[in-house]
XYZ file of C-alpha atoms in Angstrom:
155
model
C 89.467 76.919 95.583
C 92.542 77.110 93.202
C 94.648 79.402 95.546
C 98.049 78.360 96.442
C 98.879 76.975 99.570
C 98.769 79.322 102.820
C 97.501 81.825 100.714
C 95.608 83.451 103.635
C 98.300 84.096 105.154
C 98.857 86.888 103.117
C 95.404 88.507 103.250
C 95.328 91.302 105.418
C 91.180 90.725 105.969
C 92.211 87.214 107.224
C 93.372 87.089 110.807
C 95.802 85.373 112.254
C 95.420 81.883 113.239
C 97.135 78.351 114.417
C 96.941 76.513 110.931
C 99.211 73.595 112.127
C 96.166 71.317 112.111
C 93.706 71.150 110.276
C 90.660 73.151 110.327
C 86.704 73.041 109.396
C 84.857 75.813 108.947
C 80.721 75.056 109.445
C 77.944 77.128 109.125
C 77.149 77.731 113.357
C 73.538 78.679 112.297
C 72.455 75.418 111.016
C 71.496 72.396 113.330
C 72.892 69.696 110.708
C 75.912 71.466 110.472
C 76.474 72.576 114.036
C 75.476 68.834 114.884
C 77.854 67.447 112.572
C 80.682 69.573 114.618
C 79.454 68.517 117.601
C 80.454 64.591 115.929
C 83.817 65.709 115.328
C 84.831 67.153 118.361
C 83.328 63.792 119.952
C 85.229 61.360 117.401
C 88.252 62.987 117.516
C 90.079 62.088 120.768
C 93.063 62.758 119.578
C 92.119 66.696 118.782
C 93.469 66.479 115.170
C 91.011 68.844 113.822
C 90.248 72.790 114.325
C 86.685 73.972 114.190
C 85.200 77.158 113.417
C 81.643 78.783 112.682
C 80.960 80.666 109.484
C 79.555 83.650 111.580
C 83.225 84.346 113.253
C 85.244 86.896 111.886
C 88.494 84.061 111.331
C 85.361 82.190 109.414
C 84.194 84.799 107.913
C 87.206 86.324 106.204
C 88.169 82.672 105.351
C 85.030 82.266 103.223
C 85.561 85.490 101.287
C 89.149 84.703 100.545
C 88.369 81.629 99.465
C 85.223 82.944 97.391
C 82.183 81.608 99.308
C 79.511 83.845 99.981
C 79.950 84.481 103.823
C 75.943 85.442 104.135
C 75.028 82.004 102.668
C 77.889 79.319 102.837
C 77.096 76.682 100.183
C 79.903 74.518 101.536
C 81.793 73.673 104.616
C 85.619 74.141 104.101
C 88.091 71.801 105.398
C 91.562 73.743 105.323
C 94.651 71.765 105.866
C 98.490 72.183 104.994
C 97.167 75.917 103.796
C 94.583 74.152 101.142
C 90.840 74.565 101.281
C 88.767 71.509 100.455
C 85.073 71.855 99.917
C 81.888 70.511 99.667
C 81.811 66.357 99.269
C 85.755 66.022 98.170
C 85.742 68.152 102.408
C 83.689 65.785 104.270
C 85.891 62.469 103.011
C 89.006 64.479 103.900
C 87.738 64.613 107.059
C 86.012 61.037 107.428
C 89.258 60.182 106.356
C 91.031 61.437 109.310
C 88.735 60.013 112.243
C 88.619 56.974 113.802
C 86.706 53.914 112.380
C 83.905 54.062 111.725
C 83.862 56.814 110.140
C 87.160 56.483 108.130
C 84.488 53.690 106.570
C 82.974 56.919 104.492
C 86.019 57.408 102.322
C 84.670 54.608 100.288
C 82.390 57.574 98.871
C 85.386 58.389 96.916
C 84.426 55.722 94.200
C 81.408 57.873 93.551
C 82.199 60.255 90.939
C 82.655 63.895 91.968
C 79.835 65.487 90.240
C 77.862 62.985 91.561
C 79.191 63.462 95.498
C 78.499 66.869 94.901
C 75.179 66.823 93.371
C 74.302 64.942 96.791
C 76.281 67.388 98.871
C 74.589 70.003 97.033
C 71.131 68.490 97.611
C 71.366 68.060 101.305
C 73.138 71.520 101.864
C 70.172 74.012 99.965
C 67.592 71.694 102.195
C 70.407 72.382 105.579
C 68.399 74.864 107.686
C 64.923 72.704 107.736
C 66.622 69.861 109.812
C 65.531 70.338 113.526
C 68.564 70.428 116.158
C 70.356 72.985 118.329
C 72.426 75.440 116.658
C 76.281 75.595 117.640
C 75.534 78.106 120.552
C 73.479 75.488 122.054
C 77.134 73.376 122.474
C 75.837 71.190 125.102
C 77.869 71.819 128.454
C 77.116 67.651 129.391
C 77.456 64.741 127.921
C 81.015 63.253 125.595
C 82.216 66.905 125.846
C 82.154 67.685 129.163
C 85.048 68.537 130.797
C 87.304 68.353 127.596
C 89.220 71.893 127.673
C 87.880 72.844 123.810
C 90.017 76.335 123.922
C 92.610 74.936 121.535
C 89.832 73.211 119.160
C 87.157 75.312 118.569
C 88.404 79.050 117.118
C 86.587 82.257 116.882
């Protein structure tokens, strides 16, 4: 992830986009991942974060500028201020920026980063055999009802 900051914004394959806020890209195809969008969007009241699936083009051409194999996204990315964030060092960026009590999960960060990321790693090759909707299954009822998502959820 060592490109500079806003980098994208000079790669033609990338589209435009609002990058103001931050911004998580998650793999749309998997139930974990789609349900652990599905928690953001519900924690986040105050619409801090951006989502996006994988399968999008924005989501897409963000992977492959940022080197992650769009086909089979190891990692979810967490992009904010024009840097990408990945894998365990992402989700305690994120935790970090939600309410309690989830900001409770940047505690993680005592765990050494191989370590985080062995675990990250673990759970993410084992991803698609957790049962659960996939993203286009967003359920239209429920702690999301009603909440205009146009500005929050991209691609």
């Amino acid at each position: 992830m060592g490109r500079s900051a806003y980098s994208y914004r000079d790669d033609p394959a990338v589209p435009a986009f609002p990058d103001d806020r931050p911004l998580v890209l998650f793999d749309g195809d998997c139930a974990l991942c789609s349900g652990s969008a599905r928690k953001i969007l519900k924690a986040d009241r105050a619409g801090v974060f951006r989502l996006a699936p994988t399968q999008s083009e924005l989501g897409r051409a963000l992977l492959v500028h940022y080197g992650v194999d769009p086909d089979d996204p190891y990692t979810m990315l967490l992009i904010q201020d024009g840097l990408a964030r990945e894998r365990s060092d992402g989700a305690l960026a994120i935790a970090a920026q939600l309410p309690m009590p989830w900001r409770l999960a940047v505690v993680g960060r005592i765990v050494p980063r191989f370590i985080r990321d062995f675990l990250y790693d673990f759970i993410a090759r084992r991803r698609r055999r957790f049962p659960g909707q996939a993203w286009c299954a967003m359920p239209e009822t429920g702690a999301l009802a009603g909440r205009d998502l146009a500005d929050r959820v991209l691609g």
